[in-house]
Coordinates of N, CA, C and O in Angstrom, one line a residue:
X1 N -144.4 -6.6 7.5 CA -143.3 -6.3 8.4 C -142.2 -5.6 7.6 O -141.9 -6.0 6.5
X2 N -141.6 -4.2 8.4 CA -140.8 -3.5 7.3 C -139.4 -4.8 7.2 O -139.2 -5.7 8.1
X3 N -138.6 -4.6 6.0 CA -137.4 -5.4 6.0 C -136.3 -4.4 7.0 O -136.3 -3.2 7.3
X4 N -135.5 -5.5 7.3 CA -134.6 -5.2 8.5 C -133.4 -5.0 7.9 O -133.2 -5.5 6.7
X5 N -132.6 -4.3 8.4 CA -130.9 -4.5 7.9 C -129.9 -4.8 8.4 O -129.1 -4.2 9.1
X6 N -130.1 -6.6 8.0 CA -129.3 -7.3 9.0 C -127.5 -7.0 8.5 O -126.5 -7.4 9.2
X7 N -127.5 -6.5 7.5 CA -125.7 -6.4 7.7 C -125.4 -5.3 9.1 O -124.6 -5.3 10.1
X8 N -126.1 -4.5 8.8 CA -125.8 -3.3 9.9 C -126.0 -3.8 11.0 O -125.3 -3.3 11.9
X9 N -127.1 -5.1 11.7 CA -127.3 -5.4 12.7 C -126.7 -6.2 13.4 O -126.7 -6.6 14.5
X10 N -125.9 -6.4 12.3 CA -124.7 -7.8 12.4 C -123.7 -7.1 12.9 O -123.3 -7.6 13.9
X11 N -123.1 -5.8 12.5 CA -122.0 -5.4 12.6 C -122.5 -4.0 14.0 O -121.6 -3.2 14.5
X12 N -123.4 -4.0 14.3 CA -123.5 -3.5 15.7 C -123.4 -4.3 16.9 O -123.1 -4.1 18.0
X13 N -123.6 -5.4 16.3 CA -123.8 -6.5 17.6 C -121.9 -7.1 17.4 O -121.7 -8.3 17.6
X14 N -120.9 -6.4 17.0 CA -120.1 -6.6 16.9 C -119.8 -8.4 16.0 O -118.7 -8.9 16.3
X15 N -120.7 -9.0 15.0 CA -120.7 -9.9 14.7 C -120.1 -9.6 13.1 O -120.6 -8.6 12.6
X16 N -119.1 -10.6 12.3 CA -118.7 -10.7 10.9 C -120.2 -10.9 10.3 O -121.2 -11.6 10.8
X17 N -120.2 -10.2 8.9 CA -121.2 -10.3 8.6 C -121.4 -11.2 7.3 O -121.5 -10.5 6.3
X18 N -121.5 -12.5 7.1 CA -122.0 -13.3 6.3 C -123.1 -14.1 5.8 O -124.0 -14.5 6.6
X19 N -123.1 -14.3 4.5 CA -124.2 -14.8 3.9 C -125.5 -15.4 4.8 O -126.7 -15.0 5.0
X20 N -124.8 -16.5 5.3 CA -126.0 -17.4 5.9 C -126.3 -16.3 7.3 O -127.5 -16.1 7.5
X21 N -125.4 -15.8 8.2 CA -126.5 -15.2 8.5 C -127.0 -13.8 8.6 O -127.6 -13.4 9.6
X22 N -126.8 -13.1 7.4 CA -127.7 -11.8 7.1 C -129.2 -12.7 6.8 O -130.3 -12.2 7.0
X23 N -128.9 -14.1 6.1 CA -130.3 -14.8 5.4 C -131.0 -15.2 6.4 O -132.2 -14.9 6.2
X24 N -130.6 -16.0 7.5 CA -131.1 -16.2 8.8 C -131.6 -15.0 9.5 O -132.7 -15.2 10.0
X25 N -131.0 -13.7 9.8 CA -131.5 -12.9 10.9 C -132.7 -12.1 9.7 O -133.7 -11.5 10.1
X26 N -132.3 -12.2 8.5 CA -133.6 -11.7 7.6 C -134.9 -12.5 7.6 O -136.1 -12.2 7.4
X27 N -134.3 -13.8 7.8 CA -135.8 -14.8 7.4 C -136.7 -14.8 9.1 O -137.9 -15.1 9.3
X28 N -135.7 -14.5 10.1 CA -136.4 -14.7 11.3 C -137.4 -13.2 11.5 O -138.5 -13.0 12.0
X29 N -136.8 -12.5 10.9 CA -137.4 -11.1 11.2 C -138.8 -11.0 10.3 O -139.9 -10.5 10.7
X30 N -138.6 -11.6 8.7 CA -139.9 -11.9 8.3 C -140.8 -12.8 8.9 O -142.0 -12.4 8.9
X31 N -140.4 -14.0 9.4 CA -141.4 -15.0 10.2 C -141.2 -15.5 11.4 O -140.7 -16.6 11.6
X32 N -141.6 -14.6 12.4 CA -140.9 -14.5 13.7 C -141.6 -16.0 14.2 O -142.4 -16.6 13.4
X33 N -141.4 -16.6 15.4 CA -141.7 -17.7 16.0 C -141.5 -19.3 14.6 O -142.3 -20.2 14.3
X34 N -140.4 -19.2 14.2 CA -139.7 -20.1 13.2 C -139.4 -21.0 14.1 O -138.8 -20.8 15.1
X35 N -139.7 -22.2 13.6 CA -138.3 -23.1 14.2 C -136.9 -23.2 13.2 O -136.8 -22.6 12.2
X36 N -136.0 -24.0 13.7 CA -134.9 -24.2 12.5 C -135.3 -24.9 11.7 O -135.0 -24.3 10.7
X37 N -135.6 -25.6 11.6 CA -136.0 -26.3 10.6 C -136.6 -25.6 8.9 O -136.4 -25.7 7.7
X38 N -137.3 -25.0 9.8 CA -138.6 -24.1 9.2 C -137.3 -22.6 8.2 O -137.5 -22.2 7.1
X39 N -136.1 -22.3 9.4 CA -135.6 -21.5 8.9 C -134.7 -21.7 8.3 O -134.1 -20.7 7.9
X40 N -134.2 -22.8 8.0 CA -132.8 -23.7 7.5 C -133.9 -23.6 6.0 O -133.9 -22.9 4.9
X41 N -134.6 -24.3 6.3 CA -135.3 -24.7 4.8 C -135.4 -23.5 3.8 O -135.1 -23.5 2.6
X42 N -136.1 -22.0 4.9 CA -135.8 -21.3 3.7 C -134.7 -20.1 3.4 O -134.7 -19.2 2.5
X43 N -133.8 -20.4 4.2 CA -132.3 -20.0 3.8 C -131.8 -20.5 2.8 O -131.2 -19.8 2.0
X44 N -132.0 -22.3 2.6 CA -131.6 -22.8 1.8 C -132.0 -22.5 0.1 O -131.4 -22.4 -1.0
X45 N -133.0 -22.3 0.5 CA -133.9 -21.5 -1.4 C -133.2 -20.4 -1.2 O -133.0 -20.2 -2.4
X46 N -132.6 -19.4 -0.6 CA -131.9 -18.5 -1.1 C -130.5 -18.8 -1.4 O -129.9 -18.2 -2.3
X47 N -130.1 -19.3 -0.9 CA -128.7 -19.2 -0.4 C -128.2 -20.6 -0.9 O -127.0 -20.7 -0.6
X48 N -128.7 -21.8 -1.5 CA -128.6 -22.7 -1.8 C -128.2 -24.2 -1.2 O -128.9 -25.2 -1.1
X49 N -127.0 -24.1 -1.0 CA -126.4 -25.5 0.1 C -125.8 -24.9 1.7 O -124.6 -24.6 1.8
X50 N -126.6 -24.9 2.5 CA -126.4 -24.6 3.7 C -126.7 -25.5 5.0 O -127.8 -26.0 5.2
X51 N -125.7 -25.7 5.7 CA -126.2 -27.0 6.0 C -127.0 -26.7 7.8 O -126.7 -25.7 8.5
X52 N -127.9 -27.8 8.0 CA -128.6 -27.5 9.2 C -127.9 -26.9 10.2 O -128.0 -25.8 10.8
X53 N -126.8 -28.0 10.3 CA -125.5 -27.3 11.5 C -125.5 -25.9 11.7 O -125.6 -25.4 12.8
X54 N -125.5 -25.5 10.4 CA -124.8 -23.7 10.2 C -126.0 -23.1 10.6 O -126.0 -22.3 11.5
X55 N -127.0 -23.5 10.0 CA -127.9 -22.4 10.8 C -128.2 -22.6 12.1 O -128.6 -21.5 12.7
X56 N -128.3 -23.9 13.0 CA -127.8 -23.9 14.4 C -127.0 -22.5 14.8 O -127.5 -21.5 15.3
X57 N -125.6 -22.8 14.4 CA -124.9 -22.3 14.8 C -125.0 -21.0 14.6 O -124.5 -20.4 15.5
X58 N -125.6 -20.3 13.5 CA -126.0 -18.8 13.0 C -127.2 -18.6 14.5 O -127.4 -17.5 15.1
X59 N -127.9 -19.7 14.7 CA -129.2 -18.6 15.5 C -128.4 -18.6 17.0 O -128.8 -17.8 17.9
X60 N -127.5 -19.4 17.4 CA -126.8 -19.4 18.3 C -126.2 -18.1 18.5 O -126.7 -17.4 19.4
X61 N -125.2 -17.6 17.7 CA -124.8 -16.7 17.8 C -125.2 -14.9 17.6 O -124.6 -13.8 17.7
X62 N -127.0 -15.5 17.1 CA -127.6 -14.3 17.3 C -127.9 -14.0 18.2 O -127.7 -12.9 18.8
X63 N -128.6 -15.4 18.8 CA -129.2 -15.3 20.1 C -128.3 -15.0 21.4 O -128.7 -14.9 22.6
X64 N -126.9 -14.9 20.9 CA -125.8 -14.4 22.4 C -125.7 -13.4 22.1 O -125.3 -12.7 23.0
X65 N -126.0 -12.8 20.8 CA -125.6 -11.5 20.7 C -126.9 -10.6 21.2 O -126.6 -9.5 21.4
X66 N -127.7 -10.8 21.3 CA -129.2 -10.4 21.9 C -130.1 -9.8 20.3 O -130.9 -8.8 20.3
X67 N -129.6 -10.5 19.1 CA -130.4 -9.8 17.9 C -132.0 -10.7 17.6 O -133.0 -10.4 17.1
X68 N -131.5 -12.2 18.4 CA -132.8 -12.8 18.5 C -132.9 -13.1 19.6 O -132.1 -12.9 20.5
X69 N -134.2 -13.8 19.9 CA -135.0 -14.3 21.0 C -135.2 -15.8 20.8 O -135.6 -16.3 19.8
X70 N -134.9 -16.2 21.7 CA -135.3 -18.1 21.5 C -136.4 -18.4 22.3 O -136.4 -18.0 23.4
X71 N -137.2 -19.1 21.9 CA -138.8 -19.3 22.8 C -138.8 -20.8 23.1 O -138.4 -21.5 22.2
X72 N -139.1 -21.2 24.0 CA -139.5 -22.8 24.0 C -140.6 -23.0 24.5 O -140.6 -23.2 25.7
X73 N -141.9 -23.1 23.7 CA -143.3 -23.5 24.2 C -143.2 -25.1 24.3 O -142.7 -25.8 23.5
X74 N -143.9 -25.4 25.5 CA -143.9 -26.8 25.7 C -144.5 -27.8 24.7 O -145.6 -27.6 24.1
X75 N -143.6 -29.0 24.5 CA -144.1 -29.5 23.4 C -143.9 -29.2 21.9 O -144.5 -29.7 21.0
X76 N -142.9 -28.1 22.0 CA -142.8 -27.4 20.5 C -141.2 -27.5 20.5 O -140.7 -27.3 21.6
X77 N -140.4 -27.8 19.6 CA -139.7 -27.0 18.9 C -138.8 -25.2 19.5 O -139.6 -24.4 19.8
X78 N -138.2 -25.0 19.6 CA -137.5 -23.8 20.0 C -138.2 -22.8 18.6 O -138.3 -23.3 17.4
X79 N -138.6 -21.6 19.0 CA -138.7 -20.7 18.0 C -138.1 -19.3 18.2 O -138.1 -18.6 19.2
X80 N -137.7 -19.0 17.1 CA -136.9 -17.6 17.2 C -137.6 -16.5 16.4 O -138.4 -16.3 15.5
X81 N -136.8 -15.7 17.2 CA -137.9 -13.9 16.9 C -136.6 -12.9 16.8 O -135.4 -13.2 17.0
X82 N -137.1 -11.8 16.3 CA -136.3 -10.6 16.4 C -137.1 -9.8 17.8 O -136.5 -9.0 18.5
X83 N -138.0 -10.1 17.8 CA -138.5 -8.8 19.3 C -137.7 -9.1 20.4 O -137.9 -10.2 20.8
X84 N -136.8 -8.4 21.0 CA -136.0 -8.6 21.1 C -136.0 -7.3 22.4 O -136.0 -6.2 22.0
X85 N -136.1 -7.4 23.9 CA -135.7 -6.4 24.9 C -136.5 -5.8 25.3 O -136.3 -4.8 25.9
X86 N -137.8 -6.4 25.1 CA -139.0 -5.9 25.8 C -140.0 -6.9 26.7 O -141.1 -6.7 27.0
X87 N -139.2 -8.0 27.1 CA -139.7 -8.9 28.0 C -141.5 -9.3 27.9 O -142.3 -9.3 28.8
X88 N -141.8 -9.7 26.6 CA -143.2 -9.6 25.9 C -142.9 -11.2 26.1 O -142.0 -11.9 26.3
X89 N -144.4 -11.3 26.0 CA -145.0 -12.7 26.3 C -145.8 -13.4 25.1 O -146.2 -12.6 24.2
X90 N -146.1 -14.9 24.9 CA -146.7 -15.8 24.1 C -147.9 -16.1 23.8 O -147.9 -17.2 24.4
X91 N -149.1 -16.2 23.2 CA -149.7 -16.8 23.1 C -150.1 -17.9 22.3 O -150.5 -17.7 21.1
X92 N -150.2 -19.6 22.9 CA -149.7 -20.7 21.3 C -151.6 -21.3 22.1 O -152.3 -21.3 23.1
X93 N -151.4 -21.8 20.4 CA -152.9 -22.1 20.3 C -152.7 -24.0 20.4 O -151.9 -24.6 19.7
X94 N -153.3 -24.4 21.0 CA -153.0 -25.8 21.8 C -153.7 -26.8 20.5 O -153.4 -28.0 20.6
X95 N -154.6 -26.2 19.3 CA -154.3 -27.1 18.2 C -153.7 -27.0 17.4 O -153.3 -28.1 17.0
X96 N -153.1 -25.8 16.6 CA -152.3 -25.7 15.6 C -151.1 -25.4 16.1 O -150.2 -25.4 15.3
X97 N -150.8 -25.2 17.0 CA -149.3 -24.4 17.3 C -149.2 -23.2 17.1 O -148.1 -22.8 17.4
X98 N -150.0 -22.1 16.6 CA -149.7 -21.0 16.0 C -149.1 -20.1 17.2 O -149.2 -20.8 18.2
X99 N -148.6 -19.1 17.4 CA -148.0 -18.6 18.1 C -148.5 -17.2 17.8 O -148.9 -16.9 16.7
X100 N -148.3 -16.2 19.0 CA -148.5 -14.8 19.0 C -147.9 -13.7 19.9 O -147.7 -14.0 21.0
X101 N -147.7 -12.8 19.6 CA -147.0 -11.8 21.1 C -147.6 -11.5 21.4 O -148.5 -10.9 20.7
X102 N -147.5 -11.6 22.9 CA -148.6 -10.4 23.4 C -147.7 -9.8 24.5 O -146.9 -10.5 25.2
X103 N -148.1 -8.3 24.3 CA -146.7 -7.6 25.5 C -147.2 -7.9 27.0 O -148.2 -8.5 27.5
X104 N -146.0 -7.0 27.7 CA -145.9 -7.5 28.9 C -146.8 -7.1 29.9 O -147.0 -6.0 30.4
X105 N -147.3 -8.4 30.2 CA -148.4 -8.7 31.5 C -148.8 -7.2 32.0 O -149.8 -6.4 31.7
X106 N -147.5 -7.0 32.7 CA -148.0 -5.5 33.6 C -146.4 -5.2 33.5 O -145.5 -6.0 33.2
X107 N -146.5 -3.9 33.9 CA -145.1 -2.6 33.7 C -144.0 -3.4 33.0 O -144.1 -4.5 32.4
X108 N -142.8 -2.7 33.3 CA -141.6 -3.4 32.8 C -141.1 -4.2 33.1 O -141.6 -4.7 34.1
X109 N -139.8 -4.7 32.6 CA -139.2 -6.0 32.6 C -139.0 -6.4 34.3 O -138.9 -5.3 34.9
X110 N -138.9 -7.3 35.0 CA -139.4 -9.0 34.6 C -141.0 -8.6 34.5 O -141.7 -9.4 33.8
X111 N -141.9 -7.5 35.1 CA -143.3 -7.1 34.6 C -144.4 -8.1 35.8 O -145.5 -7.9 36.2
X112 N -143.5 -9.2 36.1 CA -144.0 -10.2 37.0 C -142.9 -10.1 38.3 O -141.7 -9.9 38.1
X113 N -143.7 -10.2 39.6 CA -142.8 -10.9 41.0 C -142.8 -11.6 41.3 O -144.0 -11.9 41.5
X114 N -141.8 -12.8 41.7 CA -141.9 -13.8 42.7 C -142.4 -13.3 43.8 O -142.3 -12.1 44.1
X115 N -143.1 -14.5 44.9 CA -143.1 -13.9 46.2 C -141.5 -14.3 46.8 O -140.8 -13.8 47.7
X116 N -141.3 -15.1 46.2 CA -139.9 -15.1 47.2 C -138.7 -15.4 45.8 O -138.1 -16.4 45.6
X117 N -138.5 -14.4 45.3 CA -136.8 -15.1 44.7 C -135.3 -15.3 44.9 O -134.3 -15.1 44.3
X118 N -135.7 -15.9 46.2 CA -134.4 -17.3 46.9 C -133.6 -16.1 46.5 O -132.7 -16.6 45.8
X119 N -133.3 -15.1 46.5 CA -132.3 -14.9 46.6 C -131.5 -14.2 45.1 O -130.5 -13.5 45.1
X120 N -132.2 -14.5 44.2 CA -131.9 -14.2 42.5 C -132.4 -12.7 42.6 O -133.3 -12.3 43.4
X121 N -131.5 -11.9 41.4 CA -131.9 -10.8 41.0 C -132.8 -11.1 39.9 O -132.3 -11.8 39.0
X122 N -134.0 -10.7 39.7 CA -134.9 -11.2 38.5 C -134.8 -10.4 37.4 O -134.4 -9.3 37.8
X123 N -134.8 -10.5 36.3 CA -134.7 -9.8 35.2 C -135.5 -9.6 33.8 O -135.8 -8.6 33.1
X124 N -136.0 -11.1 33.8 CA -137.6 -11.2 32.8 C -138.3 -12.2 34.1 O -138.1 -12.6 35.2
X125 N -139.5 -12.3 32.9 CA -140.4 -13.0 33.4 C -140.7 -13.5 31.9 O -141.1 -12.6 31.1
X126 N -140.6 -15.2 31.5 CA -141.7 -15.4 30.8 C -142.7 -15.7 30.7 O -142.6 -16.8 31.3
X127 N -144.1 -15.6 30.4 CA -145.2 -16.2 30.4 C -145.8 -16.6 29.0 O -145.7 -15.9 28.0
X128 N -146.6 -17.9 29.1 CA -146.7 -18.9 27.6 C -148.3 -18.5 28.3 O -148.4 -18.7 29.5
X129 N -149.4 -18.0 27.6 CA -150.6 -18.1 27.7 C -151.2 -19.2 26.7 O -150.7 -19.2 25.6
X130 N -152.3 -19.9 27.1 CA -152.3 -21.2 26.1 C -153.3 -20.9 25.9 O -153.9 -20.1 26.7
X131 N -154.0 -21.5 24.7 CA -155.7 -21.8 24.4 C -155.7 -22.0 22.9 O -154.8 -22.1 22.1
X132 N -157.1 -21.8 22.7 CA -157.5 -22.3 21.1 C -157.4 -20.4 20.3 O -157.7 -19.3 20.7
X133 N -156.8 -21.0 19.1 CA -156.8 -19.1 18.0 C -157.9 -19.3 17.4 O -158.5 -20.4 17.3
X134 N -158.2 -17.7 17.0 CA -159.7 -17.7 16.1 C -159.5 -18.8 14.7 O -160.5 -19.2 14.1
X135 N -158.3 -19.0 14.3 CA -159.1 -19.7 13.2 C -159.1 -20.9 13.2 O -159.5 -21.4 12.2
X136 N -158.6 -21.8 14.3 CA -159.0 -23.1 14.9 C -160.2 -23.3 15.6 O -160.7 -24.4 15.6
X137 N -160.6 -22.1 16.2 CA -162.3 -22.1 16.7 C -163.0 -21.6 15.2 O -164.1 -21.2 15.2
X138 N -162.5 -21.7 14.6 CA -163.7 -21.4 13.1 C -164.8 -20.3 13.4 O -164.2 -19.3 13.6
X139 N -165.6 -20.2 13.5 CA -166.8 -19.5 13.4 C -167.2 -19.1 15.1 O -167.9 -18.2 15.4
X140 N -166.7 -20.1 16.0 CA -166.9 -20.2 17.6 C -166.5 -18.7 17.9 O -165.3 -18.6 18.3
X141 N -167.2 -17.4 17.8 CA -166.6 -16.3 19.0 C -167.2 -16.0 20.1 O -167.3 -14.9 20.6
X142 N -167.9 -17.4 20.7 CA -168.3 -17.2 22.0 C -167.2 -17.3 23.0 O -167.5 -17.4 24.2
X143 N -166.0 -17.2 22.7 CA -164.9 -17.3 23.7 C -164.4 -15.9 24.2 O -164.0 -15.7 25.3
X144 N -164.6 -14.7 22.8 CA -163.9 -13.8 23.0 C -164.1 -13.0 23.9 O -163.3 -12.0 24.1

């Protein structure tokens, strides 16, 4: 994945641009579908004493600014992405957790209709497709 230039991305999205999170919107863009945890930890080897809080509060403020994406597959952890405005969809593998993109269903954004949306203007659609990844089925490609 090419590297990103989160100062410049920081300061388009009209955000100050500091340490922890040029290191956060860089570490999400290298390993997209992170949780915090996952991404605190390795902020922290760069960046040294950072505390969980902050990077909360760093993916918060990406995520209002629209530089990331927050995912919540059921039973998982929140994970964040840089793909970011293309209303693209999930696929998590129901034994490892692994996660994957896959774009959108059909045409553009929400890409899906309700038959009836009460009344809301729709705008995405997410969809989580589930099942087992090739390297949890091991050698099994009678699925594909």
């Amino acid at each position: 994945m090419p590297s990103i230039d989160a100062a410049s991305l920081l300061r388009g999205a009209s955000l100050r641009v500091t340490r922890p999170r040029v290191a956060v919107l860089a570490m999400v863009s290298e390993n997209p579908h992170s949780d915090a945890d996952t991404i605190a930890t390795a902020v922290r080897r760069d960046l040294g004493s950072v505390s969980t809080q902050a990077v909360y509060d760093v993916l918060r403020a990406l995520t209002e600014a629209g530089l990331v994406r927050r995912i919540e597959p059921a039973g998982s952890p929140a994970r964040f992405e840089t793909r970011v405005g293309d209303n693209h969809h999930h696929l998590v593998c129901r034994d490892c957790g692994a996660i994957a993109d896959v774009s959108c269903a059909v045409g553009e954004a929400p890409c899906l209709h309700a038959e009836d949306p009460h009344g809301y203007l729709l705008d995405e659609a997410e969809v989580t497709f589930w099942g087992i990844c090739p390297d949890c089925r091991g050698s099994d490609r009678a699925l594909d």
